[in-house]
Amino acid sequence: MQRRTFLQTTGLLATAVTASGPAVLAASSAPAAKNKLPKWKGFNLLDFFSPNPAQGRKPTAEEHFKWMRDWGFDFVRLPMAYPAYLKFDRSRNITPDEVYQIDEQAVDRIDKLVAMAHKHNLHVSLNLHRAPGYCVNAGFHEPYNLWTDQPAQDAFNFHWNYWAKRYKTVSSQKISFDLLNEPSMREDMNDQLSKRSSVPGAVYRKVALAALEAIRKENPKHLVIADGNDVGSSVIPEITDLDIAQSCRGYNPGIISHYKAPWANKDPENLPMPKWPGQVGDKYLSRAMLETFYKPWIELVNKGVGVHCGECGAWNQTPHDVFLAWFGDVLDILTSNGIGFALWEFSGDFGVLDSKRADVAYEDWHGHKLDRKLLNLMAKY
């Protein structure tokens, strides 16, 4: 399953590697504050990632949750495309009215997955990866724009009220609601590499606050999380006064995490070979640059806002030794500041199982190919 697009405007693509010399600005020496969120660690599960259920992957099995638990993990994130649990004519573009047509049988499948996770003591974070009027990915025609159109925002609130009602009696220790995957403004919703920009702070606040109210209407103790602006990379200062945690990403720099990924690079076959640390193109990549990148998120923790890294990892074309060296620094910076993480994904190109890397000596694990070195690195934190 291909990981979503990255933006030129975030500075994460290889094409944005332009500055020279090592990054500066080391992490603060002040003692870390206690994160309001638990230091969950786990995986993204892509069972409901596709807007078309017929194109979905093999469902996550109960034994997978047992393995996660036995390996020491306690968290799964479910990035869902809202059309995956709707009933409508898929031979044409969806209409605004059809956005409200919940398919209860599809929802039952989501419930089943949530129940299996809870059975094995894993926290579940429900996320709208595709919401009415917005997705970081192309591949589905939205009938409106979440950031500019009130009908889209009304539908967004409807969906979150639905899920909040569905899990009205479930403790926030067991379930949370991650409002929207990787927000940004996008010029062309159907162009994977179209130019993007930040969601204006006032707009983000309006959308997040309305969804928060729709959720808390059902249970005032429901736990709500918002992905960072600029495709998850930037803190959202406009909502820090709200009772909403924030979710960062573990993909910086993109030349490491998305090396040769065709959905994230305009010329994937002509990229400089990634190194960690080392000079790549015109930029020196190092732990210091990661310290700089995560500094605002660490400061957010110190201000009393809960922070979690909802996605992290690298596609399977990144040399494995480079990936592990970089990822070790990412996880060390996050976890030393009390910030948990979720790998994109459990099984697949970014995962600990069946990632199809050419340079890994896989271990046979119940018929799957296990990346033991990656698993051990994650377990360390």
Short mmCIF file of C-alpha atoms in Angstrom, two decimals:
data_model
loop_
_atom_site.label_atom_id
_atom_site.label_comp_id
_atom_site.label_asym_id
_atom_site.label_seq_id
_atom_site.Cartn_x
_atom_site.Cartn_y
_atom_site.Cartn_z
CA MET A 1 0.00 0.00 0.00
CA GLN A 2 1.60 3.22 -1.09
CA ARG A 3 2.14 5.89 1.54
CA ARG A 4 0.47 9.21 0.75
CA THR A 5 2.04 12.13 -1.03
CA PHE A 6 4.52 14.58 0.46
CA LEU A 7 4.65 18.25 -0.35
CA GLN A 8 7.24 20.43 -1.89
CA THR A 9 6.11 23.17 0.48
CA THR A 10 6.95 21.16 3.62
CA GLY A 11 10.61 20.88 2.68
CA LEU A 12 10.51 17.11 3.01
CA LEU A 13 10.95 16.13 -0.63
CA ALA A 14 14.28 15.51 -2.17
CA THR A 15 13.59 18.33 -4.57
CA ALA A 16 13.51 20.68 -1.60
CA VAL A 17 16.99 19.69 -0.41
CA THR A 18 18.73 22.97 -1.10
CA ALA A 19 20.43 24.34 2.00
CA SER A 20 24.08 23.54 2.66
CA GLY A 21 25.94 22.74 5.84
CA PRO A 22 24.81 20.88 8.97
CA ALA A 23 21.61 21.83 10.73
CA VAL A 24 21.95 23.77 13.93
CA LEU A 25 19.86 24.31 17.04
CA ALA A 26 20.17 21.37 19.38
CA ALA A 27 17.39 20.18 21.64
CA SER A 28 16.63 22.08 24.80
CA SER A 29 18.50 20.92 27.87
CA ALA A 30 15.47 21.61 30.07
CA PRO A 31 13.89 18.55 31.69
CA ALA A 32 11.06 17.10 29.66
CA ALA A 33 7.51 17.71 30.84
CA LYS A 34 5.13 14.79 31.20
CA ASN A 35 3.08 14.30 28.06
CA LYS A 36 -0.67 14.46 28.64
CA LEU A 37 -1.02 11.53 26.24
CA PRO A 38 0.33 8.08 27.07
CA LYS A 39 3.51 7.09 25.27
CA TRP A 40 1.63 4.66 23.08
CA LYS A 41 3.57 2.70 20.50
CA GLY A 42 2.17 0.58 17.74
CA PHE A 43 1.04 0.48 14.14
CA ASN A 44 -1.33 1.83 11.52
CA LEU A 45 -3.75 -0.77 10.13
CA LEU A 46 -4.95 -0.21 6.58
CA ASP A 47 -8.08 -2.38 6.52
CA PHE A 48 -10.33 0.62 5.70
CA PHE A 49 -7.77 2.85 4.00
CA SER A 50 -9.21 2.53 0.48
CA PRO A 51 -12.42 4.41 -0.42
CA ASN A 52 -13.49 1.31 -2.34
CA PRO A 53 -13.87 -1.76 -0.08
CA ALA A 54 -13.41 -4.02 -3.10
CA GLN A 55 -9.85 -2.72 -3.37
CA GLY A 56 -9.06 -3.29 0.30
CA ARG A 57 -6.32 -5.53 1.52
CA LYS A 58 -6.60 -8.79 3.45
CA PRO A 59 -8.19 -8.00 6.83
CA THR A 60 -6.06 -7.83 9.94
CA ALA A 61 -6.40 -11.15 11.79
CA GLU A 62 -6.80 -11.58 15.53
CA GLU A 63 -3.43 -13.32 15.76
CA HIS A 64 -1.83 -10.07 14.52
CA PHE A 65 -3.16 -8.24 17.57
CA LYS A 66 -1.80 -10.98 19.79
CA TRP A 67 1.63 -10.60 18.20
CA MET A 68 1.55 -6.83 18.70
CA ARG A 69 0.66 -7.26 22.36
CA ASP A 70 3.26 -9.98 22.94
CA TRP A 71 5.92 -7.79 21.30
CA GLY A 72 5.12 -5.00 23.76
CA PHE A 73 2.90 -2.69 21.68
CA ASP A 74 -0.29 -1.05 22.95
CA PHE A 75 -1.69 1.10 20.13
CA VAL A 76 -3.25 0.84 16.68
CA ARG A 77 -4.43 3.65 14.44
CA LEU A 78 -7.16 3.02 11.86
CA PRO A 79 -6.89 5.50 8.96
CA MET A 80 -10.33 5.21 7.37
CA ALA A 81 -11.67 6.52 4.08
CA TYR A 82 -15.26 7.53 4.82
CA PRO A 83 -16.60 6.08 1.50
CA ALA A 84 -15.43 2.66 2.72
CA TYR A 85 -18.34 2.54 5.13
CA LEU A 86 -20.99 4.16 2.93
CA LYS A 87 -23.57 2.63 0.61
CA PHE A 88 -23.83 4.39 -2.78
CA ASP A 89 -23.48 3.84 -6.51
CA ARG A 90 -19.72 3.50 -7.02
CA SER A 91 -19.99 3.60 -10.81
CA ARG A 92 -20.13 7.41 -10.63
CA ASN A 93 -18.93 10.26 -8.40
CA ILE A 94 -20.49 10.48 -4.96
CA THR A 95 -23.12 13.18 -4.33
CA PRO A 96 -23.41 15.32 -1.19
CA ASP A 97 -26.56 13.45 -0.13
CA GLU A 98 -24.83 10.08 -0.40
CA VAL A 99 -22.11 11.16 2.02
CA TYR A 100 -24.66 10.50 4.80
CA GLN A 101 -25.60 6.96 3.69
CA ILE A 102 -23.93 4.78 6.33
CA ASP A 103 -23.53 1.10 5.48
CA GLU A 104 -24.12 -0.65 8.80
CA GLN A 105 -22.56 -3.90 7.59
CA ALA A 106 -19.34 -2.05 6.79
CA VAL A 107 -19.44 -0.36 10.19
CA ASP A 108 -19.88 -3.78 11.82
CA ARG A 109 -16.57 -4.82 10.24
CA ILE A 110 -14.89 -1.78 11.77
CA ASP A 111 -16.49 -2.63 15.13
CA LYS A 112 -15.11 -6.15 14.87
CA LEU A 113 -11.59 -4.87 14.31
CA VAL A 114 -11.88 -2.45 17.23
CA ALA A 115 -13.17 -5.23 19.48
CA MET A 116 -10.25 -7.50 18.59
CA ALA A 117 -7.78 -4.75 19.38
CA HIS A 118 -9.46 -4.07 22.71
CA LYS A 119 -9.46 -7.78 23.53
CA HIS A 120 -5.66 -7.65 23.37
CA ASN A 121 -5.42 -4.40 25.36
CA LEU A 122 -4.54 -2.14 22.45
CA HIS A 123 -5.74 1.45 22.33
CA VAL A 124 -7.55 2.25 19.07
CA SER A 125 -7.31 5.63 17.37
CA LEU A 126 -10.01 6.09 14.74
CA ASN A 127 -8.86 8.49 12.03
CA LEU A 128 -10.62 9.92 8.99
CA HIS A 129 -7.88 9.52 6.44
CA ARG A 130 -10.38 10.68 3.84
CA ALA A 131 -13.06 13.01 5.18
CA PRO A 132 -15.91 14.65 3.28
CA GLY A 133 -14.17 17.26 1.14
CA TYR A 134 -10.52 16.45 1.85
CA CYS A 135 -7.86 13.79 1.55
CA VAL A 136 -4.10 14.06 1.27
CA ASN A 137 -4.37 11.40 -1.45
CA ALA A 138 -5.94 11.61 -4.87
CA GLY A 139 -8.03 8.75 -6.23
CA PHE A 140 -11.58 9.73 -5.29
CA HIS A 141 -13.68 12.68 -6.45
CA GLU A 142 -14.96 14.75 -3.52
CA PRO A 143 -18.23 16.67 -4.03
CA TYR A 144 -16.95 19.75 -2.16
CA ASN A 145 -14.02 21.25 -0.18
CA LEU A 146 -13.82 20.75 3.56
CA TRP A 147 -11.97 24.02 4.16
CA THR A 148 -14.24 26.32 2.16
CA ASP A 149 -17.70 24.72 2.00
CA GLN A 150 -20.10 24.57 4.94
CA PRO A 151 -21.96 21.48 3.59
CA ALA A 152 -18.64 19.59 3.70
CA GLN A 153 -18.05 20.72 7.28
CA ASP A 154 -21.59 19.70 8.23
CA ALA A 155 -20.94 16.23 6.81
CA PHE A 156 -17.60 16.06 8.61
CA ASN A 157 -19.36 16.80 11.90
CA PHE A 158 -22.04 14.22 11.11
CA HIS A 159 -19.45 11.49 10.67
CA TRP A 160 -17.65 12.34 13.89
CA ASN A 161 -20.89 12.53 15.82
CA TYR A 162 -21.74 9.11 14.41
CA TRP A 163 -18.50 7.55 15.61
CA ALA A 164 -18.67 9.29 18.97
CA LYS A 165 -22.18 7.93 19.47
CA ARG A 166 -21.09 4.48 18.32
CA TYR A 167 -18.42 4.38 21.06
CA LYS A 168 -20.26 6.56 23.54
CA THR A 169 -19.58 4.26 26.49
CA VAL A 170 -16.00 3.30 25.61
CA SER A 171 -13.30 4.80 27.83
CA SER A 172 -10.80 7.28 26.40
CA GLN A 173 -8.17 4.87 27.65
CA LYS A 174 -9.36 2.48 24.95
CA ILE A 175 -10.41 4.72 22.05
CA SER A 176 -9.59 8.15 20.63
CA PHE A 177 -10.72 10.15 17.61
CA ASP A 178 -8.07 11.53 15.23
CA LEU A 179 -10.04 14.13 13.29
CA LEU A 180 -8.35 14.35 9.89
CA ASN A 181 -5.27 12.87 8.34
CA GLU A 182 -2.55 15.36 7.34
CA PRO A 183 -4.43 18.59 6.58
CA SER A 184 -3.28 21.04 3.92
CA MET A 185 -4.70 23.32 1.25
CA ARG A 186 -4.39 21.67 -2.15
CA GLU A 187 -4.77 23.32 -5.53
CA ASP A 188 -6.01 20.20 -7.28
CA MET A 189 -7.58 17.41 -5.23
CA ASN A 190 -7.01 14.95 -8.08
CA ASP A 191 -3.33 15.72 -8.62
CA GLN A 192 -1.17 13.81 -6.18
CA LEU A 193 1.74 16.24 -6.48
CA SER A 194 -0.21 19.48 -6.81
CA LYS A 195 1.02 22.54 -4.94
CA ARG A 196 -0.07 22.77 -1.32
CA SER A 197 -0.06 25.29 1.48
CA SER A 198 -0.97 25.58 5.14
CA VAL A 199 -4.58 25.54 6.20
CA PRO A 200 -5.24 29.08 7.54
CA GLY A 201 -5.20 28.88 11.32
CA ALA A 202 -8.67 30.37 11.78
CA VAL A 203 -10.10 27.87 9.28
CA TYR A 204 -8.40 24.93 10.97
CA ARG A 205 -9.73 26.10 14.34
CA LYS A 206 -13.29 26.43 13.03
CA VAL A 207 -13.30 22.94 11.52
CA ALA A 208 -11.62 21.30 14.53
CA LEU A 209 -13.81 23.05 17.11
CA ALA A 210 -17.04 22.07 15.37
CA ALA A 211 -15.92 18.45 15.14
CA LEU A 212 -14.83 18.50 18.79
CA GLU A 213 -18.27 19.72 19.81
CA ALA A 214 -19.96 17.06 17.68
CA ILE A 215 -17.89 14.38 19.44
CA ARG A 216 -18.18 15.75 22.96
CA LYS A 217 -21.94 16.05 22.54
CA GLU A 218 -22.04 12.28 22.95
CA ASN A 219 -19.41 11.95 25.66
CA PRO A 220 -17.62 14.94 27.21
CA LYS A 221 -14.69 12.68 28.09
CA HIS A 222 -13.98 11.45 24.56
CA LEU A 223 -10.31 11.92 23.60
CA VAL A 224 -9.79 14.00 20.45
CA ILE A 225 -6.57 14.39 18.44
CA ALA A 226 -5.77 16.71 15.52
CA ASP A 227 -3.04 16.04 12.97
CA GLY A 228 -0.51 18.82 12.51
CA ASN A 229 -0.91 21.40 9.75
CA ASP A 230 1.19 21.19 6.57
CA VAL A 231 0.52 17.47 6.12
CA GLY A 232 1.08 16.69 9.77
CA SER A 233 4.43 18.43 10.09
CA SER A 234 3.54 21.70 11.85
CA VAL A 235 2.13 22.44 15.29
CA ILE A 236 -1.32 24.10 15.22
CA PRO A 237 -1.02 27.06 17.64
CA GLU A 238 -4.58 28.19 16.91
CA ILE A 239 -6.08 25.22 18.81
CA THR A 240 -3.73 24.86 21.77
CA ASP A 241 -6.37 26.38 24.07
CA LEU A 242 -8.83 23.65 23.09
CA ASP A 243 -8.89 20.26 24.76
CA ILE A 244 -7.42 18.59 21.68
CA ALA A 245 -4.15 16.67 21.50
CA GLN A 246 -1.96 16.98 18.40
CA SER A 247 -0.29 14.41 16.16
CA CYS A 248 3.06 14.88 14.43
CA ARG A 249 4.84 12.77 11.81
CA GLY A 250 8.06 10.78 11.61
CA TYR A 251 8.94 11.20 7.93
CA ASN A 252 11.44 14.07 7.95
CA PRO A 253 13.47 14.28 5.74
CA GLY A 254 11.50 12.84 2.84
CA ILE A 255 14.67 11.84 0.96
CA ILE A 256 15.07 9.19 3.68
CA SER A 257 11.46 8.18 4.36
CA HIS A 258 10.18 8.36 0.78
CA TYR A 259 13.25 7.55 -1.27
CA LYS A 260 12.17 6.70 -4.84
CA ALA A 261 8.48 6.79 -3.91
CA PRO A 262 6.69 7.72 -7.15
CA TRP A 263 3.74 9.35 -5.36
CA ALA A 264 6.08 11.70 -3.47
CA ASN A 265 8.69 12.62 -6.08
CA LYS A 266 8.40 14.01 -9.59
CA ASP A 267 11.58 12.26 -10.70
CA PRO A 268 11.97 9.27 -8.37
CA GLU A 269 14.69 7.53 -10.36
CA ASN A 270 17.13 10.45 -10.26
CA LEU A 271 17.52 11.10 -6.56
CA PRO A 272 20.75 11.31 -4.57
CA MET A 273 21.49 8.19 -2.55
CA PRO A 274 20.29 8.69 1.04
CA LYS A 275 22.78 8.60 3.92
CA TRP A 276 22.35 9.02 7.65
CA PRO A 277 24.15 11.03 8.74
CA GLY A 278 25.77 12.53 5.68
CA GLN A 279 25.71 14.90 2.76
CA VAL A 280 22.74 14.22 0.46
CA GLY A 281 22.45 16.58 -2.49
CA ASP A 282 23.05 20.07 -1.15
CA LYS A 283 22.03 19.31 2.43
CA TYR A 284 23.77 17.64 5.34
CA LEU A 285 21.38 15.23 7.03
CA SER A 286 21.88 14.66 10.73
CA ARG A 287 20.27 14.19 14.11
CA ALA A 288 20.64 17.94 14.65
CA MET A 289 18.14 18.62 11.87
CA LEU A 290 15.68 16.25 13.54
CA GLU A 291 16.14 18.05 16.85
CA THR A 292 15.26 21.27 15.07
CA PHE A 293 12.23 19.73 13.37
CA TYR A 294 10.77 18.29 16.58
CA LYS A 295 11.58 21.27 18.81
CA PRO A 296 8.10 22.90 18.35
CA TRP A 297 6.44 19.58 19.18
CA ILE A 298 8.51 19.14 22.31
CA GLU A 299 7.66 22.70 23.31
CA LEU A 300 3.99 21.83 22.80
CA VAL A 301 4.35 18.97 25.29
CA ASN A 302 5.98 21.38 27.73
CA LYS A 303 2.98 23.71 27.34
CA GLY A 304 0.68 20.93 28.49
CA VAL A 305 -0.73 19.78 25.13
CA GLY A 306 -0.79 16.05 24.47
CA VAL A 307 1.37 14.94 21.53
CA HIS A 308 1.66 11.64 19.68
CA CYS A 309 3.37 10.69 16.42
CA GLY A 310 0.55 9.11 14.47
CA GLU A 311 2.69 7.92 11.56
CA CYS A 312 6.35 7.22 10.94
CA GLY A 313 8.63 4.95 8.97
CA ALA A 314 10.21 4.60 5.54
CA TRP A 315 9.26 3.03 2.23
CA ASN A 316 11.00 -0.15 1.21
CA GLN A 317 13.40 1.45 -1.29
CA THR A 318 15.40 3.23 1.41
CA PRO A 319 18.57 1.21 2.13
CA HIS A 320 17.82 -0.73 5.29
CA ASP A 321 20.91 0.33 7.23
CA VAL A 322 20.20 4.00 6.43
CA PHE A 323 16.56 3.57 7.43
CA LEU A 324 17.41 1.99 10.78
CA ALA A 325 20.08 4.57 11.61
CA TRP A 326 17.71 7.46 10.84
CA PHE A 327 14.69 5.83 12.46
CA GLY A 328 16.62 5.16 15.63
CA ASP A 329 17.28 8.89 15.96
CA VAL A 330 13.63 9.72 15.25
CA LEU A 331 12.37 7.31 17.89
CA ASP A 332 14.98 8.36 20.43
CA ILE A 333 14.07 12.04 20.12
CA LEU A 334 10.34 11.33 20.33
CA THR A 335 10.35 8.85 23.17
CA SER A 336 12.94 10.69 25.27
CA ASN A 337 10.37 13.51 25.32
CA GLY A 338 7.49 11.22 26.20
CA ILE A 339 6.01 11.10 22.69
CA GLY A 340 4.74 7.75 21.47
CA PHE A 341 4.60 6.60 17.85
CA ALA A 342 2.80 4.40 15.33
CA LEU A 343 4.62 2.84 12.38
CA TRP A 344 3.04 3.13 8.96
CA GLU A 345 2.22 0.19 8.73
CA PHE A 346 2.06 -3.25 10.41
CA SER A 347 2.18 -5.40 7.29
CA GLY A 348 3.21 -4.04 3.90
CA ASP A 349 5.83 -1.87 2.22
CA PHE A 350 6.55 0.20 5.35
CA GLY A 351 5.85 -2.57 7.85
CA VAL A 352 7.59 -5.04 10.12
CA LEU A 353 5.94 -7.84 8.15
CA ASP A 354 6.15 -8.52 4.40
CA SER A 355 7.79 -5.22 3.44
CA LYS A 356 9.44 -6.65 0.31
CA ARG A 357 12.79 -5.01 0.98
CA ALA A 358 15.59 -6.39 -1.18
CA ASP A 359 18.29 -5.92 1.45
CA VAL A 360 16.78 -7.60 4.53
CA ALA A 361 17.44 -11.11 5.83
CA TYR A 362 13.86 -11.82 6.83
CA GLU A 363 12.86 -14.19 9.59
CA ASP A 364 10.01 -16.59 8.87
CA TRP A 365 7.14 -15.71 11.20
CA HIS A 366 4.06 -17.92 10.87
CA GLY A 367 4.25 -17.71 7.09
CA HIS A 368 5.13 -14.00 7.06
CA LYS A 369 8.50 -12.34 6.47
CA LEU A 370 9.49 -10.53 9.66
CA ASP A 371 11.98 -7.65 9.70
CA ARG A 372 13.47 -8.57 13.06
CA LYS A 373 15.93 -5.67 13.14
CA LEU A 374 13.14 -3.14 12.70
CA LEU A 375 10.99 -4.87 15.29
CA ASN A 376 13.85 -4.92 17.80
CA LEU A 377 14.51 -1.23 17.21
CA MET A 378 10.88 -0.34 17.84
CA ALA A 379 10.68 -2.61 20.89
CA LYS A 380 13.72 -0.84 22.35
CA TYR A 381 11.65 2.30 22.80
#
